[in-house]
């Protein structure tokens, strides 16, 4: 059973870089998409990006210019860097493990394992 | 990128049935995935694929799709089902981002 443990700085000043890491414990990582999702206070979920089983990255177009997601397979960890943060980046940040599948007519994608979340506050 | 549209709030009487819907063009190619989120907690997967439930999710949760509208049905809602529900899928075409609906806050009366 895969479990995720995440950590990183909880308070940042504007223009700094948000850095979070998520460690993967247990289970098989085969076919996994390693994702980051955030949730501003009182708002919905926003996907930030992912690194796929081939090691390729995909990002939310609205954040793409400021985001880097990387993975260290030897350490079984993946990381998020978000540059030039502002107050609008204040949110709970989650890491998650995604899996993709298909049937004759449809694809499906789901994230069954999530980290507990890290609250990040950007304030001067 | 594609959008998924959900009703912001819904309510259901205890023991009754409620259907939460999610509409979007990406649902022509992807089944909707449904997550439940209680206050202060991480989202929990409740439905994925055509109508699959992870281990531990009660059978009163079910999913369906018709055209570009997906539904999450809770049959015999319990007080524990009061939560925010988010649908999700992936964009189609060149940009394969993951997309979330805006969420539906469900109140059990």
PDB file of C-alpha atoms in Angstrom, chain A residues 7-103:
ATOM      1  CA  UNK A   7       7.107  18.382   3.915  1.00  0.00           C
ATOM      2  CA  UNK A   8       8.392  21.862   3.182  1.00  0.00           C
ATOM      3  CA  UNK A   9       8.480  25.446   4.392  1.00  0.00           C
ATOM      4  CA  UNK A  10       5.127  26.735   5.604  1.00  0.00           C
ATOM      5  CA  UNK A  11       5.747  30.486   5.501  1.00  0.00           C
ATOM      6  CA  UNK A  12       7.256  32.453   2.648  1.00  0.00           C
ATOM      7  CA  UNK A  13       7.714  36.073   1.698  1.00  0.00           C
ATOM      8  CA  UNK A  14       6.587  37.399  -1.705  1.00  0.00           C
ATOM      9  CA  UNK A  15       9.051  36.648  -4.530  1.00  0.00           C
ATOM     10  CA  UNK A  16      10.545  33.636  -2.727  1.00  0.00           C
ATOM     11  CA  UNK A  17      10.449  30.060  -4.022  1.00  0.00           C
ATOM     12  CA  UNK A  18       8.072  27.513  -2.544  1.00  0.00           C
ATOM     13  CA  UNK A  19       9.724  24.100  -2.260  1.00  0.00           C
ATOM     14  CA  UNK A  20       7.920  20.952  -1.168  1.00  0.00           C
ATOM     15  CA  UNK A  21       8.963  17.307  -1.201  1.00  0.00           C
ATOM     16  CA  UNK A  22       6.841  14.154  -1.097  1.00  0.00           C
ATOM     17  CA  UNK A  23       8.282  10.768  -0.111  1.00  0.00           C
ATOM     18  CA  UNK A  24       6.758   7.520  -1.346  1.00  0.00           C
ATOM     19  CA  UNK A  25       6.571   4.564   1.026  1.00  0.00           C
ATOM     20  CA  UNK A  26       5.484   1.015   0.341  1.00  0.00           C
ATOM     21  CA  UNK A  27       3.658  -0.584  -2.573  1.00  0.00           C
ATOM     22  CA  UNK A  28       4.561  -0.521  -6.238  1.00  0.00           C
ATOM     23  CA  UNK A  29       5.278   2.700  -8.116  1.00  0.00           C
ATOM     24  CA  UNK A  30       4.752   1.119 -11.532  1.00  0.00           C
ATOM     25  CA  UNK A  31       2.659   3.268 -13.838  1.00  0.00           C
ATOM     26  CA  UNK A  32       2.339   6.082 -11.296  1.00  0.00           C
ATOM     27  CA  UNK A  33       1.772   9.742 -12.052  1.00  0.00           C
ATOM     28  CA  UNK A  34       3.160  11.890  -9.220  1.00  0.00           C
ATOM     29  CA  UNK A  35       1.082  15.018  -8.865  1.00  0.00           C
ATOM     30  CA  UNK A  36       0.828  18.222  -6.886  1.00  0.00           C
ATOM     31  CA  UNK A  37      -2.543  19.843  -6.171  1.00  0.00           C
ATOM     32  CA  UNK A  38      -3.333  22.936  -4.135  1.00  0.00           C
ATOM     33  CA  UNK A  39      -6.373  24.419  -2.428  1.00  0.00           C
ATOM     34  CA  UNK A  40      -6.534  28.122  -1.500  1.00  0.00           C
ATOM     35  CA  UNK A  41      -8.426  28.900   1.715  1.00  0.00           C
ATOM     36  CA  UNK A  42     -12.160  28.390   1.205  1.00  0.00           C
ATOM     37  CA  UNK A  43     -11.742  27.445  -2.457  1.00  0.00           C
ATOM     38  CA  UNK A  44     -11.629  24.343  -4.620  1.00  0.00           C
ATOM     39  CA  UNK A  45      -8.878  22.043  -5.784  1.00  0.00           C
ATOM     40  CA  UNK A  46      -6.380  23.197  -8.405  1.00  0.00           C
ATOM     41  CA  UNK A  47      -4.036  20.799 -10.167  1.00  0.00           C
ATOM     42  CA  UNK A  48      -0.490  22.151 -10.366  1.00  0.00           C
ATOM     43  CA  UNK A  49       1.249  19.468 -12.402  1.00  0.00           C
ATOM     44  CA  UNK A  50       2.712  15.995 -12.505  1.00  0.00           C
ATOM     45  CA  UNK A  51       5.598  13.805 -13.493  1.00  0.00           C
ATOM     46  CA  UNK A  52       4.505  10.735 -15.430  1.00  0.00           C
ATOM     47  CA  UNK A  53       5.856   7.165 -15.494  1.00  0.00           C
ATOM     48  CA  UNK A  54       8.238   8.111 -18.316  1.00  0.00           C
ATOM     49  CA  UNK A  55       9.642  11.006 -16.291  1.00  0.00           C
ATOM     50  CA  UNK A  56       7.968  13.641 -18.441  1.00  0.00           C
ATOM     51  CA  UNK A  57       6.308  16.595 -16.766  1.00  0.00           C
ATOM     52  CA  UNK A  58       2.986  18.284 -17.439  1.00  0.00           C
ATOM     53  CA  UNK A  59       1.873  21.526 -15.821  1.00  0.00           C
ATOM     54  CA  UNK A  60      -1.247  23.610 -15.357  1.00  0.00           C
ATOM     55  CA  UNK A  61      -0.979  26.248 -18.107  1.00  0.00           C
ATOM     56  CA  UNK A  62      -1.784  29.000 -15.603  1.00  0.00           C
ATOM     57  CA  UNK A  63       1.283  28.097 -13.495  1.00  0.00           C
ATOM     58  CA  UNK A  64       3.611  26.625 -16.083  1.00  0.00           C
ATOM     59  CA  UNK A  65       6.035  29.562 -16.202  1.00  0.00           C
ATOM     60  CA  UNK A  66       6.766  29.313 -12.459  1.00  0.00           C
ATOM     61  CA  UNK A  67       6.607  25.578 -11.723  1.00  0.00           C
ATOM     62  CA  UNK A  68       9.108  22.748 -11.784  1.00  0.00           C
ATOM     63  CA  UNK A  69       8.268  19.213 -10.678  1.00  0.00           C
ATOM     64  CA  UNK A  70      11.105  16.737 -10.400  1.00  0.00           C
ATOM     65  CA  UNK A  71      11.648  13.224  -9.094  1.00  0.00           C
ATOM     66  CA  UNK A  72      14.490  11.382  -7.418  1.00  0.00           C
ATOM     67  CA  UNK A  73      13.667   7.741  -8.062  1.00  0.00           C
ATOM     68  CA  UNK A  74      16.600   6.476  -5.990  1.00  0.00           C
ATOM     69  CA  UNK A  75      15.211   8.290  -2.945  1.00  0.00           C
ATOM     70  CA  UNK A  76      11.583   7.559  -3.915  1.00  0.00           C
ATOM     71  CA  UNK A  77      10.754  11.257  -3.647  1.00  0.00           C
ATOM     72  CA  UNK A  78       9.289  13.919  -5.885  1.00  0.00           C
ATOM     73  CA  UNK A  79       9.386  17.661  -5.443  1.00  0.00           C
ATOM     74  CA  UNK A  80       7.612  20.884  -6.312  1.00  0.00           C
ATOM     75  CA  UNK A  81       9.257  24.261  -6.847  1.00  0.00           C
ATOM     76  CA  UNK A  82       7.033  27.298  -7.380  1.00  0.00           C
ATOM     77  CA  UNK A  83       8.978  30.480  -8.044  1.00  0.00           C
ATOM     78  CA  UNK A  84       8.140  34.121  -7.387  1.00  0.00           C
ATOM     79  CA  UNK A  85       5.280  33.424  -5.013  1.00  0.00           C
ATOM     80  CA  UNK A  86       2.645  35.982  -4.124  1.00  0.00           C
ATOM     81  CA  UNK A  87      -0.204  36.041  -1.622  1.00  0.00           C
ATOM     82  CA  UNK A  88      -2.343  34.322  -4.274  1.00  0.00           C
ATOM     83  CA  UNK A  89      -0.186  31.205  -3.829  1.00  0.00           C
ATOM     84  CA  UNK A  90      -1.299  30.836  -0.204  1.00  0.00           C
ATOM     85  CA  UNK A  91      -2.943  27.421  -0.055  1.00  0.00           C
ATOM     86  CA  UNK A  92      -2.814  23.889   1.266  1.00  0.00           C
ATOM     87  CA  UNK A  93      -0.566  21.908  -1.067  1.00  0.00           C
ATOM     88  CA  UNK A  94      -1.097  18.181  -1.553  1.00  0.00           C
ATOM     89  CA  UNK A  95       0.983  15.549  -3.256  1.00  0.00           C
ATOM     90  CA  UNK A  96      -0.837  12.588  -4.770  1.00  0.00           C
ATOM     91  CA  UNK A  97      -0.281   9.418  -6.721  1.00  0.00           C
ATOM     92  CA  UNK A  98      -2.290   9.015  -9.900  1.00  0.00           C
ATOM     93  CA  UNK A  99      -3.045   6.023 -12.051  1.00  0.00           C
ATOM     94  CA  UNK A 100      -4.454   5.914 -15.548  1.00  0.00           C
ATOM     95  CA  UNK A 101      -6.497   3.240 -17.253  1.00  0.00           C
ATOM     96  CA  UNK A 102      -8.750   2.655 -20.191  1.00  0.00           C
ATOM     97  CA  UNK A 103     -11.790   0.706 -21.309  1.00  0.00           C
TER      98      UNK A 103
END
